[in-house]
Coordinates of C-alpha atoms and ligand atoms in Angstrom, one line a residue:
M1267 CA -114.2 -35.3 206.5
D1268 CA -112.9 -33.1 209.3
S1269 CA -114.8 -32.3 212.4
I1270 CA -114.1 -29.9 215.3
A1271 CA -114.1 -31.3 218.9
I1272 CA -114.6 -28.8 221.7
R1273 CA -114.6 -29.7 225.4
G1274 CA -116.5 -26.8 227.0
G1275 CA -116.2 -24.9 230.2
K1276 CA -112.9 -23.2 229.8
E1277 CA -112.7 -19.4 230.2
L1278 CA -111.0 -17.6 227.4
N1279 CA -108.1 -15.3 228.0
G1280 CA -105.8 -13.9 225.4
R1281 CA -105.5 -12.1 222.1
I1282 CA -106.9 -13.0 218.7
A1283 CA -105.6 -11.3 215.5
V1284 CA -108.4 -10.4 213.1
S1285 CA -107.8 -11.5 209.5
G1286 CA -108.6 -9.6 206.3
A1287 CA -112.2 -9.5 205.4
K1288 CA -113.4 -12.5 203.2
N1289 CA -116.3 -10.6 201.7
A1290 CA -114.2 -7.5 200.9
C1291 CA -111.5 -9.6 199.3
L1292 CA -114.1 -11.6 197.2
A1293 CA -115.3 -8.3 195.8
L1294 CA -111.9 -6.8 195.3
M1295 CA -110.3 -9.8 193.4
P1296 CA -112.7 -9.5 190.4
A1297 CA -111.9 -5.8 190.2
A1298 CA -108.5 -6.9 188.8
L1299 CA -110.3 -7.8 185.6
L1300 CA -110.9 -4.1 185.0
T1301 CA -107.3 -3.4 184.0
E1302 CA -104.5 -4.9 182.1
E1303 CA -102.1 -3.8 184.9
P1304 CA -101.6 -5.8 188.1
L1305 CA -103.7 -5.3 191.2
T1306 CA -102.0 -6.3 194.4
L1307 CA -104.1 -7.0 197.5
T1308 CA -102.5 -7.1 200.9
N1309 CA -103.9 -8.5 204.1
A1310 CA -105.8 -11.2 202.2
P1311 CA -107.3 -13.9 204.4
R1312 CA -106.3 -17.5 203.8
L1313 CA -109.6 -19.2 203.1
A1314 CA -111.2 -21.8 200.9
D1315 CA -113.4 -19.1 199.3
I1316 CA -110.4 -17.0 198.3
R1317 CA -108.8 -20.1 196.7
T1318 CA -112.1 -20.6 194.8
M1319 CA -112.0 -17.0 193.5
T1320 CA -108.4 -17.6 192.6
E1321 CA -109.4 -20.6 190.6
L1322 CA -112.2 -18.7 188.9
L1323 CA -110.0 -15.8 187.9
G1324 CA -107.4 -18.3 186.7
S1325 CA -110.0 -20.0 184.5
L1326 CA -110.7 -16.6 182.9
G1327 CA -107.1 -16.2 182.0
A1328 CA -105.9 -14.0 184.8
E1329 CA -102.8 -14.9 186.8
V1330 CA -103.1 -14.9 190.6
A1331 CA -99.9 -15.2 192.5
P1332 CA -100.4 -15.8 196.3
L1333 CA -97.3 -14.3 198.0
S1334 CA -96.3 -14.0 201.7
Q1335 CA -98.0 -17.3 202.4
G1336 CA -101.2 -16.2 200.7
R1337 CA -101.5 -12.9 202.6
V1338 CA -100.7 -11.0 199.4
L1339 CA -102.5 -11.6 196.2
A1340 CA -100.8 -10.3 193.0
I1341 CA -103.5 -10.5 190.3
G1342 CA -102.6 -9.8 186.7
A1343 CA -105.3 -9.8 184.0
A1344 CA -103.2 -8.5 181.1
R1345 CA -105.3 -10.9 179.0
V1346 CA -108.8 -12.4 179.5
S1347 CA -108.9 -15.5 177.4
N1348 CA -112.2 -16.9 178.5
H1349 CA -115.4 -15.1 179.5
T1350 CA -117.4 -18.0 181.0
A1351 CA -117.6 -18.6 184.7
H1352 CA -118.6 -22.3 184.8
Y1353 CA -121.2 -23.9 187.0
D1354 CA -118.6 -26.1 188.6
I1355 CA -117.0 -23.1 190.3
V1356 CA -120.1 -20.9 190.7
R1357 CA -122.1 -23.6 192.5
K1358 CA -119.3 -23.8 195.1
M1359 CA -119.4 -20.1 195.8
R1360 CA -122.2 -17.6 195.0
A1361 CA -119.7 -14.6 195.1
S1362 CA -118.5 -15.9 191.7
I1363 CA -121.3 -13.7 190.2
L1364 CA -119.0 -10.7 191.0
V1365 CA -117.0 -11.3 187.9
L1366 CA -120.0 -10.4 185.8
G1367 CA -119.7 -6.6 186.1
P1368 CA -116.0 -6.4 185.5
L1369 CA -116.0 -8.8 182.5
L1370 CA -118.8 -6.9 180.9
A1371 CA -117.2 -3.5 181.6
R1372 CA -113.9 -4.6 180.1
D1373 CA -114.8 -6.7 177.1
G1374 CA -118.6 -6.3 176.7
L1375 CA -118.9 -10.0 177.1
A1376 CA -119.6 -12.4 180.1
N1377 CA -121.3 -15.7 180.6
V1378 CA -121.8 -16.6 184.2
S1379 CA -123.6 -19.7 185.6
L1380 CA -126.6 -18.8 187.8
P1381 CA -125.7 -19.7 191.3
G1382 CA -129.0 -21.4 192.2
G1383 CA -130.3 -21.7 195.8
C1384 CA -128.3 -22.3 198.9
A1385 CA -128.8 -23.4 202.5
I1386 CA -130.0 -20.0 203.6
G1387 CA -132.7 -19.4 201.0
A1388 CA -133.4 -18.7 197.3
R1389 CA -130.9 -15.8 197.0
P1390 CA -131.8 -14.5 193.6
V1391 CA -129.5 -12.3 191.4
D1392 CA -132.2 -10.4 189.7
L1393 CA -131.0 -7.0 191.0
H1394 CA -127.5 -7.6 189.7
L1395 CA -129.0 -8.3 186.3
Q1396 CA -131.5 -5.4 186.3
G1397 CA -128.7 -3.0 187.2
L1398 CA -126.4 -4.2 184.4
E1399 CA -129.3 -4.1 181.9
A1400 CA -129.8 -0.4 183.0
L1401 CA -126.2 0.1 182.1
G1402 CA -126.9 -1.1 178.6
A1403 CA -126.0 -4.8 178.8
E1404 CA -128.1 -7.3 176.8
L1405 CA -128.8 -10.3 178.9
E1406 CA -130.2 -13.7 178.0
L1407 CA -130.8 -16.5 180.5
R1408 CA -130.1 -19.8 178.8
D1409 CA -129.0 -23.3 180.0
G1410 CA -128.6 -22.1 183.5
Y1411 CA -126.3 -19.3 182.5
V1412 CA -126.5 -15.5 182.2
H1413 CA -125.2 -14.6 178.8
A1414 CA -124.4 -10.9 178.9
K1415 CA -123.0 -8.7 176.2
S1416 CA -122.9 -5.0 175.3
Q1417 CA -122.4 -3.3 172.0
G1418 CA -119.4 -1.1 172.7
R1419 CA -119.0 0.3 176.2
L1420 CA -121.7 0.3 178.9
R1421 CA -123.5 3.5 179.4
G1422 CA -124.0 5.3 182.7
A1423 CA -127.5 5.3 184.1
K1424 CA -129.6 6.2 187.1
I1425 CA -130.4 3.0 189.0
D1426 CA -132.7 2.6 192.0
L1427 CA -132.2 -0.6 193.9
P1428 CA -135.4 -1.8 195.6
V1429 CA -133.3 -3.4 198.4
P1430 CA -129.7 -2.5 199.2
S1431 CA -128.2 -5.7 198.0
V1432 CA -124.4 -5.9 198.7
G1433 CA -123.6 -8.0 195.7
A1434 CA -125.7 -6.0 193.2
T1435 CA -124.1 -2.8 194.5
E1436 CA -120.7 -4.3 193.9
N1437 CA -121.5 -5.6 190.4
I1438 CA -123.0 -2.2 189.4
L1439 CA -120.2 -0.3 190.9
T1440 CA -117.4 -2.2 189.1
A1441 CA -119.3 -2.2 185.8
A1442 CA -120.0 1.6 186.0
T1443 CA -116.3 2.5 186.5
L1444 CA -115.6 2.0 182.8
A1445 CA -119.0 3.0 181.4
R1446 CA -119.5 6.0 179.2
G1447 CA -120.9 8.9 181.4
A1448 CA -122.3 9.1 184.9
T1449 CA -124.1 6.5 187.0
V1450 CA -126.1 7.3 190.0
L1451 CA -126.9 4.3 192.2
N1452 CA -129.7 5.0 194.8
N1453 CA -130.4 2.8 197.8
A1454 CA -127.0 1.3 197.5
A1455 CA -125.6 -1.0 200.1
R1456 CA -123.6 0.9 202.7
E1457 CA -121.5 -2.0 204.1
P1458 CA -117.8 -1.4 204.9
E1459 CA -117.0 -3.9 202.1
I1460 CA -118.5 -1.6 199.6
V1461 CA -116.5 1.3 200.9
D1462 CA -113.3 -0.8 200.6
L1463 CA -114.1 -1.8 197.0
A1464 CA -114.8 1.9 196.1
R1465 CA -111.4 2.9 197.7
C1466 CA -109.6 0.3 195.7
L1467 CA -111.3 1.2 192.5
R1468 CA -110.4 4.9 193.2
A1469 CA -106.8 3.9 193.7
M1470 CA -107.1 2.2 190.2
G1471 CA -108.2 5.5 188.7
A1472 CA -112.0 5.3 189.0
Q1473 CA -114.1 8.3 189.8
I1474 CA -116.5 7.4 192.6
E1475 CA -118.3 9.5 195.3
G1476 CA -120.7 8.6 198.1
E1477 CA -119.6 5.1 199.0
G1478 CA -120.8 4.3 202.5
T1479 CA -124.0 6.3 201.9
S1480 CA -127.1 5.2 200.0
R1481 CA -126.3 7.2 196.9
I1482 CA -123.1 6.4 195.0
E1483 CA -122.1 8.4 192.0
I1484 CA -119.7 7.0 189.4
Q1485 CA -118.2 9.0 186.5
G1486 CA -117.0 6.5 184.0
V1487 CA -113.3 6.7 182.8
E1488 CA -111.6 5.4 179.7
T1489 CA -109.2 3.0 181.5
L1490 CA -108.2 1.9 184.9
H1491 CA -104.6 1.1 186.0
G1492 CA -102.9 -1.1 188.6
A1493 CA -102.8 -0.4 192.3
T1494 CA -101.9 -1.9 195.7
H1495 CA -104.7 -2.1 198.2
R1496 CA -104.9 -3.4 201.8
V1497 CA -108.1 -5.4 202.5
I1498 CA -110.0 -4.2 205.6
A1499 CA -110.3 -6.3 208.7
D1500 CA -113.1 -8.8 208.8
R1501 CA -115.9 -7.4 210.9
I1502 CA -117.8 -10.7 210.9
E1503 CA -114.8 -12.6 212.2
L1504 CA -114.2 -9.8 214.7
G1505 CA -117.8 -10.0 215.9
T1506 CA -117.7 -13.8 216.1
Y1507 CA -114.7 -13.7 218.4
M1508 CA -116.1 -10.8 220.4
L1509 CA -119.0 -13.2 221.2
A1510 CA -116.6 -16.0 222.4
P1511 CA -115.7 -14.5 225.8
A1512 CA -119.3 -13.2 226.2
I1513 CA -120.3 -16.9 225.9
A1514 CA -117.4 -18.7 227.7
G1515 CA -116.3 -16.0 230.1
G1516 CA -112.8 -14.4 230.4
E1517 CA -111.3 -11.5 228.6
V1518 CA -110.2 -11.5 224.9
E1519 CA -108.5 -8.7 223.0
L1520 CA -109.2 -8.6 219.3
V1521 CA -106.1 -7.2 217.6
G1522 CA -106.8 -5.1 214.6
G1523 CA -110.5 -5.0 215.3
D1524 CA -112.3 -1.9 214.1
R1525 CA -115.0 -1.0 216.7
A1526 CA -117.0 1.2 214.3
S1527 CA -117.5 -1.7 211.9
V1528 CA -119.3 -3.7 214.6
A1529 CA -121.1 -0.8 216.4
S1530 CA -124.5 -2.6 216.2
L1531 CA -123.0 -5.6 218.0
V1532 CA -121.2 -3.4 220.6
E1533 CA -124.6 -1.8 221.4
Q1534 CA -126.2 -5.2 222.0
L1535 CA -123.3 -6.6 224.0
E1536 CA -123.3 -3.6 226.3
K1537 CA -127.1 -4.1 226.8
A1538 CA -126.4 -7.7 227.7
D1539 CA -123.8 -6.8 230.4
V1540 CA -120.7 -7.4 228.3
D1541 CA -118.0 -4.8 228.4
V1542 CA -116.3 -3.7 225.2
D1543 CA -113.3 -1.4 225.7
D1544 CA -110.8 0.1 223.3
T1545 CA -107.2 -0.9 223.5
E1546 CA -104.1 0.4 221.7
D1547 CA -104.3 -2.5 219.3
G1548 CA -108.0 -3.1 218.9
I1549 CA -110.8 -3.8 221.4
K1550 CA -111.2 -6.1 224.4
V1551 CA -114.3 -7.9 225.5
R1552 CA -115.3 -9.2 228.9
R1553 CA -118.5 -10.5 230.4
R1554 CA -119.5 -8.5 233.5
N1555 CA -121.5 -11.2 235.4
G1556 CA -122.1 -14.9 235.3
R1557 CA -124.8 -14.8 232.7
V1558 CA -125.5 -12.3 229.9
G1559 CA -128.8 -10.4 229.7
A1560 CA -131.5 -11.3 227.2
L1561 CA -131.9 -9.2 224.0
N1562 CA -134.3 -8.4 221.2
V1563 CA -132.5 -8.0 217.9
V1564 CA -133.5 -7.6 214.3
T1565 CA -131.1 -8.2 211.4
E1566 CA -130.9 -5.3 208.9
P1567 CA -128.6 -4.0 206.2
Y1568 CA -125.5 -2.1 207.5
P1569 CA -125.3 -0.2 209.9
G1570 CA -128.0 -2.5 211.4
F1571 CA -127.2 -5.8 213.1
P1572 CA -125.7 -8.1 210.4
T1573 CA -127.4 -11.3 209.4
D1574 CA -123.9 -12.8 209.3
L1575 CA -123.7 -12.5 213.1
Q1576 CA -127.2 -13.7 213.9
A1577 CA -126.3 -17.4 214.4
Q1578 CA -123.4 -16.5 216.7
L1579 CA -125.6 -14.1 218.7
M1580 CA -128.2 -16.9 219.1
A1581 CA -125.5 -19.1 220.5
M1582 CA -124.8 -16.5 223.2
L1583 CA -128.5 -15.9 223.9
C1584 CA -129.1 -19.7 224.6
T1585 CA -127.6 -19.2 228.1
A1586 CA -128.9 -15.6 228.7
Q1587 CA -131.0 -14.7 231.6
G1588 CA -134.6 -14.6 230.3
Q1589 CA -136.2 -14.7 226.9
S1590 CA -134.7 -13.2 223.8
V1591 CA -136.2 -12.6 220.4
L1592 CA -134.2 -12.7 217.1
E1593 CA -135.8 -11.6 213.9
E1594 CA -134.1 -12.5 210.7
R1595 CA -135.1 -9.9 208.0
I1596 CA -132.4 -10.4 205.3
F1597 CA -132.5 -14.1 204.4
E1598 CA -135.4 -16.6 204.6
N1599 CA -134.5 -20.0 206.2
R1600 CA -131.5 -18.7 208.1
F1601 CA -132.3 -20.5 211.4
M1602 CA -130.8 -23.9 210.5
H1603 CA -128.5 -23.7 213.5
A1604 CA -131.5 -23.5 215.9
P1605 CA -132.3 -27.3 215.8
E1606 CA -128.6 -28.1 216.3
L1607 CA -128.4 -25.8 219.3
M1608 CA -131.5 -27.4 220.6
R1609 CA -129.7 -30.8 220.5
M1610 CA -127.3 -29.1 223.0
G1611 CA -130.2 -28.3 225.3
A1612 CA -131.1 -24.8 224.0
R1613 CA -134.8 -23.8 224.2
I1614 CA -135.6 -22.1 220.9
D1615 CA -139.0 -21.6 219.2
V1616 CA -138.8 -20.7 215.5
H1617 CA -141.8 -19.2 213.7
G1618 CA -141.1 -18.0 210.2
G1619 CA -138.4 -15.3 210.5
T1620 CA -138.6 -15.0 214.3
A1621 CA -136.8 -17.1 216.9
K1622 CA -137.7 -16.9 220.6
I1623 CA -134.8 -18.1 222.8
Q1624 CA -135.5 -19.0 226.4
G1625 CA -132.1 -18.9 228.2
V1626 CA -131.0 -22.0 230.0
E1627 CA -128.4 -22.2 232.7
R1628 CA -126.0 -24.3 230.7
L1629 CA -125.8 -26.1 227.4
R1630 CA -124.6 -29.7 227.1
G1631 CA -122.1 -30.9 224.5
A1632 CA -123.5 -33.1 221.6
P1633 CA -122.6 -34.2 218.1
V1634 CA -124.0 -31.4 215.8
M1635 CA -123.8 -30.6 212.2
A1636 CA -122.9 -27.4 210.4
T1637 CA -125.3 -26.3 207.7
D1638 CA -123.6 -23.1 206.5
L1639 CA -120.6 -21.0 207.3
R1640 CA -122.0 -18.8 210.1
A1641 CA -124.1 -21.7 211.6
S1642 CA -121.0 -23.8 211.9
V1643 CA -119.1 -21.2 213.9
S1644 CA -122.2 -20.6 216.1
L1645 CA -122.1 -24.3 217.1
I1646 CA -118.4 -24.0 218.0
L1647 CA -119.1 -20.9 220.1
A1648 CA -121.9 -22.8 221.9
G1649 CA -119.6 -25.7 222.5
L1650 CA -117.1 -23.4 224.3
A1651 CA -119.4 -23.0 227.2
A1652 CA -121.3 -26.4 227.0
E1653 CA -120.7 -29.1 229.5
G1654 CA -118.8 -32.0 228.0
E1655 CA -117.8 -32.6 224.4
T1656 CA -119.3 -31.0 221.3
L1657 CA -118.4 -32.5 218.0
V1658 CA -119.2 -30.2 215.0
S1659 CA -119.1 -32.1 211.7
R1660 CA -119.1 -30.8 208.1
V1661 CA -116.6 -28.1 209.0
Y1662 CA -115.8 -27.5 205.3
H1663 CA -118.4 -24.7 205.7
L1664 CA -116.2 -23.2 208.4
D1665 CA -113.1 -23.4 206.3
R1666 CA -114.7 -21.2 203.7
G1667 CA -114.7 -18.2 206.0
Y1668 CA -112.7 -18.7 209.2
E1669 CA -109.0 -18.9 209.2
S1670 CA -107.4 -21.2 211.8
V1671 CA -110.3 -21.2 214.2
E1672 CA -108.7 -23.9 216.4
E1673 CA -105.5 -22.0 216.7
K1674 CA -107.1 -18.7 217.4
L1675 CA -109.5 -20.0 220.1
G1676 CA -106.9 -22.6 221.4
A1677 CA -104.4 -19.8 222.0
C1678 CA -107.0 -18.2 224.4
G1679 CA -107.3 -21.4 226.4
A1680 CA -110.2 -23.2 224.6
D1681 CA -110.0 -27.0 224.5
I1682 CA -110.6 -27.4 220.8
E1683 CA -109.1 -29.6 218.1
R1684 CA -109.7 -30.7 214.6
V1685 CA -110.3 -34.4 214.1
N1686 CA -110.5 -36.4 211.0
A1687 CA -113.7 -38.4 211.2
G1688 CA -112.5 -40.5 208.3
G1689 CA -115.4 -40.3 206.0
Ligands
UD1_388 C1 -123.5 -10.6 201.0 C2 -122.5 -11.3 201.8 C3 -123.2 -12.2 202.8 C4 -124.2 -11.4 203.7 C5 -125.1 -10.6 202.8 C6 -126.0 -9.7 203.6 C7 -120.6 -11.6 200.3 C8 -119.8 -12.5 199.5 N1 -121.7 -12.1 200.9 O1 -124.2 -11.5 200.3 O2 -122.2 -12.8 203.7 O3 -125.0 -12.3 204.4 O4 -124.3 -9.8 201.9 O5 -125.3 -8.8 204.4 O6 -120.3 -10.4 200.4 N2 -131.5 -10.1 196.8 C9 -132.5 -10.2 195.8 N3 -132.0 -10.1 194.5 C10 -130.7 -9.9 194.2 C11 -129.8 -9.8 195.2 C12 -130.2 -9.9 196.5 O7 -133.7 -10.4 196.0 O8 -130.4 -9.8 193.0 C13 -132.0 -10.3 198.2 C14 -131.4 -11.5 198.9 O9 -132.1 -12.7 198.6 C15 -131.4 -11.1 200.3 C16 -131.1 -9.6 200.3 O10 -131.5 -9.2 198.9 O11 -132.7 -11.3 200.8 C17 -129.7 -9.2 200.6 O12 -128.8 -9.9 199.8 P1 -127.4 -9.3 199.3 O13 -127.1 -8.1 200.1 O14 -127.4 -9.3 197.9 O15 -126.4 -10.5 199.8 P2 -125.2 -11.1 199.0 O16 -124.5 -10.0 198.3 O17 -125.6 -12.3 198.3

């Protein structure tokens, strides 16, 4: 099993190219099931999660051809030969649930294994199911699977989400494109990944308005057609690498980074004495002084501060001047990185959804263990500035969502390598 070894204390200077957004791509790929014509996605990231979605679509009878070394995905679903997303795949990746809406809309039939819990909490899918029921699907939960069917086409409906769930918004949006009549989705998620999905669906012939706001209106159409769509840049990868020079010092330019997509992070970085400037190709980040300032941050749905950057921000705050407070409001149990950071000398006090972080002068390298995707990268970031060697194990979490971390950070001067721990 691979680990990542980092010898800390090197300033970072250089350029990092931001890849296509994992979470956008994971929602776009199942949209190919909505049409018999090919959907081509460009700027796809090369990640384990994308390979898992490729495998899932393949198991349903779609053909996914990775071109240009995996940066382009040509997906053809002329035929769907199987309507069951099996537990073996779904348990590896929760986003598998995103095939439910498209399968139902296309053929009125879908069986998808329930994802179950994960390291960051219970994460139910009740809102996905309620939304699809409102569109006329008949659902039955049996043997750990959602068995969904509809008599004829789905029907447009007015749906009010109690919380703006990203995944539920995506499943309802894709399902409603082929429903009979109009759907109004209130309290929809406003994340850039939703906007990207809506744009792709529109390029496929869907009638959608209001994406990026809390109210999305979809007028169902008879059929959708093929399209070519460029996946947006990954704002979480961008934010992660913006935090790297804030932690280790130096100046890093993020090529292809979209400042607006990380506005909440920019606001916090500027408060903490970190400069974020626009460049011709993206944005560049530089820490002003020796240590960053302390912050009080609450995670919220977009455009609030993203839960997916909370662990990385915590890594920065471990060496801030003074006490910071991080409140996690999206997921329960999303502070698994805190005890690992404490092994590196961080002073963190977690009570329920709140973490108090007393900044220390310097972290010390230690063997640590990744518990989920964002936690694993937060440990790497912490290792960049820590004294001595940090060995992050269980990096298969990292490979789900970060492309070539060692190369990207290594090119900026970080002393980082992948080692095979042989186990
Ligand atoms: C997506 C992202 C994930 C990110 C999260 C929040 C993907 C593949 N994953 O996950 O990286 O951390 O958004 O920005 O895009 N909830 C329910 N019932 C539901 C659905 C959600 O109670 O049916 C709750 C969740 O437990 C959580 C909150 O709603 O507390 C938000 O979850 P949601 O926005 O659905 O996250 P995901 O789509 O799973």
